[in-house]
Short mmCIF file of C-alpha atoms in Angstrom, two decimals:
data_model
loop_
_atom_site.label_atom_id
_atom_site.label_comp_id
_atom_site.label_asym_id
_atom_site.label_seq_id
_atom_site.Cartn_x
_atom_site.Cartn_y
_atom_site.Cartn_z
CA MET A 1003 2.79 -12.36 15.88
CA ARG A 1004 6.01 -14.09 16.92
CA ALA A 1005 7.85 -10.98 15.74
CA VAL A 1006 6.05 -9.02 18.46
CA GLY A 1007 6.37 -11.68 21.16
CA LEU A 1008 3.11 -13.60 20.80
CA ASP A 1009 2.87 -17.32 20.09
CA GLU A 1010 -0.54 -17.22 18.44
CA PRO A 1011 -2.21 -14.82 16.00
CA LEU A 1012 -5.39 -12.94 16.68
CA PHE A 1013 -8.35 -14.75 15.14
CA VAL A 1014 -10.75 -11.99 14.13
CA ARG A 1015 -14.45 -12.85 14.19
CA ARG A 1016 -15.93 -9.57 13.01
CA GLY A 1017 -15.23 -5.90 12.48
CA LYS A 1018 -17.41 -2.83 12.81
CA GLY A 1019 -16.35 0.74 12.29
CA ALA A 1020 -12.97 1.30 13.98
CA TYR A 1021 -13.06 -1.96 15.95
CA VAL A 1022 -12.38 -5.66 15.48
CA THR A 1023 -13.65 -8.43 17.73
CA THR A 1024 -11.72 -11.68 18.08
CA ALA A 1025 -13.00 -15.24 18.33
CA ASP A 1026 -12.53 -15.16 22.11
CA GLY A 1027 -14.58 -11.96 22.44
CA ALA A 1028 -11.82 -9.37 22.87
CA ARG A 1029 -12.53 -6.02 21.19
CA TYR A 1030 -9.78 -3.74 19.89
CA VAL A 1031 -9.44 -0.32 18.32
CA ASP A 1032 -8.02 -1.31 14.95
CA TRP A 1033 -5.20 0.73 13.38
CA VAL A 1034 -4.33 -1.98 10.85
CA MET A 1035 -7.57 -1.74 8.88
CA SER A 1036 -6.69 -4.76 6.72
CA PHE A 1037 -3.43 -2.95 5.91
CA GLY A 1038 -5.09 -0.01 4.25
CA PRO A 1039 -8.23 -0.53 2.18
CA LEU A 1040 -10.92 0.32 4.73
CA ILE A 1041 -11.25 4.09 4.32
CA PHE A 1042 -14.79 3.96 5.71
CA GLY A 1043 -14.03 1.40 8.42
CA HIS A 1044 -15.10 -2.20 8.89
CA ALA A 1045 -18.48 -3.41 7.60
CA ASP A 1046 -19.22 -0.10 5.89
CA PRO A 1047 -22.98 -0.27 5.18
CA GLU A 1048 -22.83 1.07 1.60
CA THR A 1049 -20.07 -1.34 0.66
CA ILE A 1050 -21.83 -4.30 2.26
CA GLU A 1051 -25.09 -3.43 0.50
CA ALA A 1052 -23.32 -3.22 -2.88
CA VAL A 1053 -21.71 -6.64 -2.37
CA GLN A 1054 -24.94 -8.26 -1.19
CA GLN A 1055 -26.96 -6.93 -4.11
CA THR A 1056 -24.31 -8.07 -6.56
CA ALA A 1057 -24.06 -11.53 -5.00
CA ASP A 1058 -27.76 -12.03 -5.68
CA GLU A 1059 -26.91 -11.77 -9.38
CA GLY A 1060 -23.98 -14.20 -9.22
CA THR A 1061 -20.47 -14.29 -7.79
CA THR A 1062 -18.30 -14.95 -10.85
CA PHE A 1063 -18.82 -15.42 -14.58
CA GLY A 1064 -15.45 -15.75 -16.26
CA ALA A 1065 -16.70 -13.03 -18.57
CA THR A 1066 -16.67 -9.25 -18.68
CA THR A 1067 -19.19 -7.20 -16.68
CA GLU A 1068 -20.22 -3.57 -16.91
CA ARG A 1069 -18.90 -2.95 -13.41
CA GLU A 1070 -15.33 -3.55 -14.61
CA VAL A 1071 -15.72 -0.68 -17.05
CA GLU A 1072 -17.34 1.53 -14.42
CA LEU A 1073 -14.53 0.88 -11.93
CA ALA A 1074 -11.90 1.48 -14.61
CA ALA A 1075 -13.56 4.81 -15.41
CA GLU A 1076 -13.26 5.87 -11.76
CA ILE A 1077 -9.54 5.01 -11.82
CA VAL A 1078 -8.90 6.82 -15.10
CA ASP A 1079 -10.73 9.89 -13.82
CA ALA A 1080 -8.58 9.98 -10.68
CA PHE A 1081 -5.17 9.34 -12.29
CA PRO A 1082 -4.26 11.54 -15.30
CA SER A 1083 -1.36 9.19 -16.13
CA ILE A 1084 -3.79 6.29 -16.68
CA GLU A 1085 -5.77 5.96 -19.89
CA GLN A 1086 -6.49 2.23 -19.79
CA VAL A 1087 -6.78 -0.24 -16.92
CA ARG A 1088 -6.40 -4.01 -16.65
CA MET A 1089 -8.10 -5.70 -13.69
CA VAL A 1090 -6.43 -8.56 -11.80
CA SER A 1091 -7.05 -10.30 -8.49
CA SER A 1092 -4.31 -9.01 -6.18
CA GLY A 1093 -1.56 -6.45 -5.77
CA THR A 1094 1.06 -9.15 -6.32
CA GLU A 1095 -0.54 -10.08 -9.63
CA ALA A 1096 -0.76 -6.42 -10.64
CA ALA A 1097 2.92 -5.81 -9.93
CA MET A 1098 4.00 -8.99 -11.70
CA SER A 1099 1.89 -8.11 -14.74
CA ALA A 1100 3.07 -4.49 -14.86
CA VAL A 1101 6.71 -5.60 -14.87
CA ARG A 1102 5.99 -8.14 -17.61
CA LEU A 1103 4.26 -5.42 -19.62
CA ALA A 1104 7.22 -3.05 -19.12
CA ARG A 1105 9.58 -5.75 -20.36
CA GLY A 1106 7.39 -6.54 -23.34
CA ALA A 1107 6.88 -2.90 -24.30
CA THR A 1108 10.57 -1.99 -24.06
CA LYS A 1109 12.02 -5.32 -25.27
CA ARG A 1110 14.38 -5.18 -22.26
CA ASP A 1111 14.89 -7.47 -19.27
CA ARG A 1112 16.36 -5.62 -16.28
CA ILE A 1113 14.38 -3.89 -13.57
CA LEU A 1114 15.53 -1.48 -10.87
CA LYS A 1115 13.81 -1.60 -7.49
CA PHE A 1116 14.59 -0.15 -4.07
CA ALA A 1117 15.50 -1.91 -0.85
CA GLY A 1118 12.57 -2.09 1.54
CA CYS A 1119 9.92 -1.58 -1.14
CA TYR A 1120 7.55 -4.54 -1.34
CA HIS A 1121 5.82 -5.26 -4.63
CA GLY A 1122 4.23 -8.59 -3.84
CA HIS A 1123 5.78 -12.03 -3.83
CA ALA A 1124 6.55 -12.56 -7.52
CA ASP A 1125 10.01 -14.09 -7.83
CA ALA A 1126 11.82 -11.20 -9.51
CA LEU A 1127 10.49 -8.64 -7.01
CA LEU A 1128 11.41 -10.31 -3.73
CA ALA A 1129 14.97 -8.99 -3.55
CA GLU A 1130 15.25 -6.89 -0.33
CA ALA A 1131 11.50 -6.70 -0.23
CA GLY A 1132 10.61 -4.93 2.99
CA SER A 1133 7.92 -5.62 5.56
CA GLY A 1134 7.04 -9.30 5.24
CA PRO A 1135 10.50 -10.85 4.96
CA ALA A 1136 11.96 -8.22 7.30
CA THR A 1137 9.38 -8.93 9.98
CA LEU A 1138 9.81 -12.69 9.72
CA GLY A 1139 13.58 -12.52 9.54
CA VAL A 1140 13.73 -14.87 6.52
CA PRO A 1141 15.78 -14.52 3.32
CA ALA A 1142 13.73 -12.50 0.87
CA THR A 1143 14.59 -14.74 -2.05
CA ALA A 1144 14.43 -18.21 -0.47
CA GLY A 1145 12.82 -20.58 -2.93
CA VAL A 1146 13.45 -18.25 -5.84
CA PRO A 1147 15.70 -19.65 -8.59
CA SER A 1148 18.84 -17.58 -8.98
CA GLY A 1149 17.99 -16.78 -12.57
CA ALA A 1150 14.58 -15.32 -11.64
CA ALA A 1151 16.14 -12.41 -9.78
CA ALA A 1152 19.30 -12.15 -11.89
CA ASP A 1153 17.94 -9.13 -13.77
CA THR A 1154 16.72 -7.34 -10.62
CA ILE A 1155 18.92 -4.43 -9.53
CA VAL A 1156 18.44 -3.04 -6.02
CA ALA A 1157 19.33 0.48 -4.88
CA PRO A 1158 18.73 2.26 -1.56
CA TYR A 1159 15.46 4.19 -1.32
CA ASN A 1160 15.85 7.98 -1.45
CA ASP A 1161 19.38 7.66 -2.88
CA ILE A 1162 19.42 9.55 -6.18
CA GLU A 1163 23.13 8.96 -6.76
CA SER A 1164 22.82 5.18 -6.46
CA ALA A 1165 19.83 5.14 -8.79
CA ALA A 1166 21.70 7.26 -11.31
CA LEU A 1167 24.72 4.97 -11.16
CA ALA A 1168 22.50 1.92 -11.72
CA VAL A 1169 20.83 3.54 -14.71
CA ALA A 1170 24.20 4.60 -16.11
CA ARG A 1171 25.45 1.03 -15.87
CA TYR A 1172 22.36 -0.89 -16.92
CA GLY A 1173 20.26 1.74 -18.69
CA GLU A 1174 20.34 0.25 -22.19
CA GLY A 1175 18.88 -2.99 -20.84
CA LEU A 1176 16.58 -1.44 -18.23
CA ALA A 1177 12.89 -2.12 -18.77
CA CYS A 1178 11.57 -0.22 -15.77
CA VAL A 1179 12.21 1.44 -12.46
CA ILE A 1180 9.62 0.25 -9.93
CA VAL A 1181 9.12 2.08 -6.65
CA GLU A 1182 6.66 2.80 -3.89
CA PRO A 1183 6.36 6.59 -4.35
CA ILE A 1184 5.69 6.77 -0.62
CA ALA A 1185 7.16 3.71 1.02
CA GLY A 1186 4.77 1.81 3.26
CA ASN A 1187 6.51 -1.51 3.64
CA MET A 1188 9.53 -0.43 5.68
CA GLY A 1189 7.21 1.68 7.76
CA VAL A 1190 6.06 4.96 6.27
CA VAL A 1191 9.04 6.62 4.59
CA PRO A 1192 8.24 9.60 2.36
CA PRO A 1193 10.37 10.38 -0.67
CA GLU A 1194 12.88 13.14 -0.11
CA PRO A 1195 12.48 16.27 -2.25
CA GLY A 1196 13.71 15.59 -5.76
CA PHE A 1197 13.91 11.77 -5.46
CA LEU A 1198 10.87 10.89 -7.56
CA GLU A 1199 11.57 13.74 -9.96
CA ALA A 1200 15.07 12.33 -10.48
CA LEU A 1201 13.65 8.87 -11.20
CA ARG A 1202 11.32 10.43 -13.76
CA GLU A 1203 14.26 12.13 -15.48
CA LEU A 1204 16.41 8.98 -15.40
CA CYS A 1205 13.65 6.95 -17.03
CA ASP A 1206 13.05 9.58 -19.68
CA ALA A 1207 16.76 9.65 -20.48
CA SER A 1208 17.22 5.87 -20.59
CA GLY A 1209 13.97 4.78 -22.20
CA ALA A 1210 12.94 2.77 -19.15
CA LEU A 1211 9.37 2.99 -17.85
CA LEU A 1212 8.67 4.49 -14.43
CA VAL A 1213 6.34 2.19 -12.48
CA PHE A 1214 4.67 3.47 -9.31
CA ASP A 1215 3.39 0.83 -6.91
CA GLU A 1216 0.40 2.64 -5.44
CA VAL A 1217 -1.26 -0.43 -3.95
CA ILE A 1218 -1.16 1.32 -0.57
CA THR A 1219 -1.07 5.00 -1.55
CA GLY A 1220 -3.62 4.93 -4.37
CA PHE A 1221 -6.82 6.66 -3.22
CA ARG A 1222 -5.42 6.84 0.33
CA VAL A 1223 -3.00 9.78 0.44
CA ALA A 1224 -5.15 11.54 -2.17
CA ARG A 1225 -7.79 10.49 -4.65
CA GLY A 1226 -5.10 10.42 -7.34
CA GLY A 1227 -2.65 8.77 -4.98
CA ALA A 1228 0.94 9.83 -4.52
CA GLN A 1229 1.00 11.11 -8.09
CA GLU A 1230 -1.59 13.74 -7.24
CA ARG A 1231 -0.08 14.56 -3.87
CA LEU A 1232 3.53 14.80 -5.07
CA GLY A 1233 3.06 15.90 -8.67
CA VAL A 1234 5.11 13.21 -10.42
CA ARG A 1235 3.52 11.01 -13.08
CA ALA A 1236 4.32 7.36 -13.67
CA ASP A 1237 4.24 5.45 -16.95
CA LEU A 1238 2.54 2.49 -15.28
CA THR A 1239 0.62 2.49 -12.00
CA ILE A 1240 -0.09 -0.52 -9.80
CA LEU A 1241 -3.25 -0.39 -7.66
CA GLY A 1242 -5.07 -2.58 -5.14
CA LYS A 1243 -6.47 -2.33 -1.60
CA ILE A 1244 -8.98 0.54 -1.76
CA VAL A 1245 -9.79 -0.12 -5.44
CA GLY A 1246 -11.69 -3.18 -4.24
CA GLY A 1247 -13.18 -1.61 -1.15
CA GLY A 1248 -11.73 -4.40 0.97
CA MET A 1249 -12.45 -7.23 -1.48
CA PRO A 1250 -9.61 -9.06 -3.28
CA ILE A 1251 -8.59 -7.08 -6.35
CA GLY A 1252 -5.67 -5.52 -8.13
CA ALA A 1253 -5.26 -3.32 -11.19
CA PHE A 1254 -2.59 -1.71 -13.29
CA GLY A 1255 -2.82 0.97 -15.90
CA GLY A 1256 -1.02 3.47 -18.06
CA SER A 1257 -1.21 5.17 -21.41
CA GLU A 1258 -2.99 3.56 -24.35
CA GLU A 1259 0.36 3.38 -26.13
CA ILE A 1260 1.83 1.15 -23.42
CA MET A 1261 -1.31 -0.81 -22.54
CA ARG A 1262 -1.93 -1.85 -26.17
CA HIS A 1263 1.00 -4.26 -25.81
CA LEU A 1264 -1.26 -6.45 -23.62
CA ALA A 1265 -3.07 -9.41 -25.12
CA PRO A 1266 -5.43 -9.82 -26.85
CA VAL A 1267 -4.45 -6.67 -28.76
CA GLY A 1268 -0.72 -7.02 -28.15
CA GLU A 1269 1.88 -9.68 -27.53
CA VAL A 1270 2.18 -9.58 -23.71
CA TYR A 1271 -0.08 -12.23 -22.24
CA GLN A 1272 -2.13 -11.71 -19.10
CA ALA A 1273 -5.40 -13.31 -18.05
CA GLY A 1274 -7.30 -14.50 -14.99
CA THR A 1275 -10.69 -16.10 -14.50
CA LEU A 1276 -11.49 -14.04 -11.40
CA SER A 1277 -9.95 -10.78 -12.60
CA GLY A 1278 -12.51 -8.00 -12.27
CA ASN A 1279 -14.69 -10.19 -10.05
CA PRO A 1280 -18.19 -8.68 -9.79
CA LEU A 1281 -18.22 -8.63 -5.97
CA ALA A 1282 -14.86 -6.83 -5.83
CA THR A 1283 -15.76 -4.32 -8.53
CA ALA A 1284 -19.10 -3.58 -6.86
CA ALA A 1285 -17.35 -2.90 -3.56
CA GLY A 1286 -14.73 -0.78 -5.30
CA ILE A 1287 -17.30 1.36 -7.08
CA ALA A 1288 -19.21 1.90 -3.83
CA VAL A 1289 -16.03 3.26 -2.24
CA LEU A 1290 -14.36 5.15 -5.09
CA ARG A 1291 -17.44 7.16 -6.02
CA ARG A 1292 -17.61 8.56 -2.50
CA LEU A 1293 -13.92 9.47 -2.67
CA ARG A 1294 -14.72 12.10 -5.29
CA ASP A 1295 -15.73 14.33 -2.35
CA PRO A 1296 -12.70 16.39 -1.16
CA ALA A 1297 -14.27 16.50 2.32
CA VAL A 1298 -13.31 12.84 2.76
CA TYR A 1299 -9.61 13.64 2.53
CA GLU A 1300 -9.97 16.78 4.61
CA GLU A 1301 -11.48 14.73 7.43
CA LEU A 1302 -8.86 11.99 7.09
CA GLU A 1303 -6.18 14.64 7.33
CA ARG A 1304 -7.77 16.16 10.42
CA LYS A 1305 -7.95 12.82 12.18
CA ALA A 1306 -4.43 11.82 11.17
CA ALA A 1307 -3.06 15.19 12.30
CA ARG A 1308 -4.72 14.73 15.70
CA LEU A 1309 -3.06 11.32 16.02
CA GLU A 1310 0.28 12.79 14.96
CA ALA A 1311 0.03 15.63 17.46
CA GLY A 1312 -0.30 13.09 20.26
CA LEU A 1313 2.35 10.61 19.13
CA THR A 1314 5.01 12.75 17.50
CA GLU A 1315 6.88 13.52 20.72
CA LEU A 1316 6.95 9.87 21.81
CA GLY A 1317 9.20 8.59 19.04
CA VAL A 1318 9.96 9.14 15.37
CA PHE A 1319 6.45 9.51 13.98
CA GLN A 1320 6.35 9.66 10.17
CA ARG A 1321 3.08 10.36 8.39
CA VAL A 1322 1.84 11.07 4.90
CA GLY A 1323 -1.89 11.69 4.79
CA ALA A 1324 -3.80 8.87 6.47
CA MET A 1325 -0.87 6.45 6.81
CA ALA A 1326 1.82 6.62 9.50
CA THR A 1327 4.45 4.72 11.47
CA LEU A 1328 5.86 5.21 14.95
CA PHE A 1329 9.52 4.21 14.67
CA MET A 1330 11.45 3.10 17.73
CA GLY A 1331 14.52 5.21 17.06
CA SER A 1332 15.88 8.69 17.55
CA ASP A 1333 16.37 9.93 13.99
CA PRO A 1334 14.11 10.30 10.95
CA VAL A 1335 13.99 7.22 8.74
CA ARG A 1336 14.76 7.75 5.06
CA ASN A 1337 15.60 4.22 3.85
CA PHE A 1338 15.37 0.53 4.70
CA SER A 1339 18.78 0.42 6.36
CA GLN A 1340 17.73 3.08 8.85
CA ALA A 1341 14.35 1.42 9.39
CA SER A 1342 16.12 -1.88 10.10
CA ALA A 1343 18.26 -0.16 12.72
CA CYS A 1344 15.19 0.69 14.82
CA ASP A 1345 14.68 -1.12 18.11
CA THR A 1346 12.34 -3.95 17.09
CA ALA A 1347 12.43 -5.46 20.59
CA ARG A 1348 11.09 -2.19 21.99
CA TYR A 1349 8.44 -2.08 19.29
CA SER A 1350 7.48 -5.64 20.26
CA ALA A 1351 7.00 -4.53 23.87
CA TYR A 1352 5.02 -1.50 22.66
CA PHE A 1353 2.72 -3.72 20.58
CA ARG A 1354 1.95 -5.96 23.56
CA HIS A 1355 1.40 -2.95 25.82
CA MET A 1356 -1.13 -1.50 23.39
CA LEU A 1357 -2.87 -4.84 22.87
CA GLU A 1358 -3.31 -5.20 26.62
CA ARG A 1359 -5.14 -1.87 26.49
CA ASP A 1360 -7.43 -3.04 23.69
CA ILE A 1361 -5.62 -1.25 20.91
CA TYR A 1362 -4.40 -3.15 17.86
CA VAL A 1363 -1.45 -1.44 16.19
CA PRO A 1364 0.53 -3.02 13.30
CA PRO A 1365 2.29 -6.23 14.45
CA SER A 1366 5.56 -5.11 12.91
CA GLN A 1367 7.87 -2.10 13.10
CA PHE A 1368 7.89 -2.17 9.31
CA GLU A 1369 4.16 -1.68 8.73
CA ALA A 1370 1.91 1.37 8.71
CA MET A 1371 -1.00 2.54 10.83
CA PHE A 1372 -4.05 3.43 8.73
CA VAL A 1373 -6.51 6.13 9.73
CA SER A 1374 -10.12 5.68 8.60
CA LEU A 1375 -13.21 7.84 8.75
CA ALA A 1376 -14.53 5.43 11.38
CA HIS A 1377 -11.83 6.47 13.85
CA GLY A 1378 -13.24 9.16 16.10
CA ASP A 1379 -11.54 11.53 18.50
CA GLU A 1380 -12.31 9.07 21.31
CA GLU A 1381 -10.33 6.26 19.64
CA ILE A 1382 -7.49 8.62 18.75
CA ASP A 1383 -7.22 10.03 22.27
CA LYS A 1384 -7.39 6.57 23.82
CA THR A 1385 -4.53 5.46 21.56
CA VAL A 1386 -2.39 8.48 22.38
CA GLU A 1387 -2.97 8.05 26.11
CA ALA A 1388 -2.04 4.36 26.02
CA ALA A 1389 1.09 5.07 23.96
CA ALA A 1390 2.16 7.86 26.31
CA GLU A 1391 1.83 5.46 29.24
CA PHE A 1392 4.29 3.09 27.52
CA PHE A 1393 6.86 5.86 26.95
CA ARG A 1394 6.40 7.50 30.33
CA PRO A 1395 9.53 7.12 32.56
#
């Protein structure tokens, strides 16, 4: 909150539908939506019922449950590139484990990531890591031993030439290329035509694995995530957020050939007592099964398009499906350098202006707005009107 000019954070007491209510009784239209997972809004009745019924049976067992298999089946059905899934407890853990698996499967050490893409706070992935460090203005690798990030190569997002040069130089030792297929942690920055396809070709040529971090985009921009929407398949996919229906969870998956390297079948160790927690898998199943209906994404698109129509002339509004960012700049944003050049002081003033009008937008220029089915035309129009007031001369 200090990044947007406030001394204290909002302490949220409850959420319902498109709104959150704070401990002091203030009620806001919420465009953060827990940073993405709440497709059906806060306190969705079906999700709550699934969690409550499951809690009556127990909250954790340290053993496998049928729901893990059921949730994995939903993921496999949605993502053709995934044949097997491993459940974990967070997106950070999923990204860390996927990179370890890529290194174990390829017998290589180096990884290539892109500036502004955030893949959780594992040591090797914090180099130029986007929203969190950028918002706080702290070094992305503070506290990380120099050796932990020594094999991490960073290239600009949407820069095919730089990626190709990195692969040409380090390709024989490159375990994977990890990327947000649609960036959401420098604000919403879509891939330029040909960028992901080029990464696919570079990985095929070098023997590196292509890892898509779809923690945000998975089941949000389409049921099959960015891979369905953009038509490029990954070797490994990292998931979170919506997969748990708002409960803490993460997952990663890929082909059987790659996933068999994981213990106990293979030599790459990964484990966690709370991985595949029954409450999280129950919530995830309750959400993912409803996302089989194409009408869900049609309605999300309608709502997001209405929001875009109202905000697009106020600034640089970039949207992919039901995620979007209003950049305080004059030109389209295609990488982290351009996102960082936006007027964060003006965004800070915009955030406070909206909050004063009972609208909670992301507390950072480098985060996304998330449209849910709970947002109605009334909430959208109220948001557009308040934003227009801020930009009005």
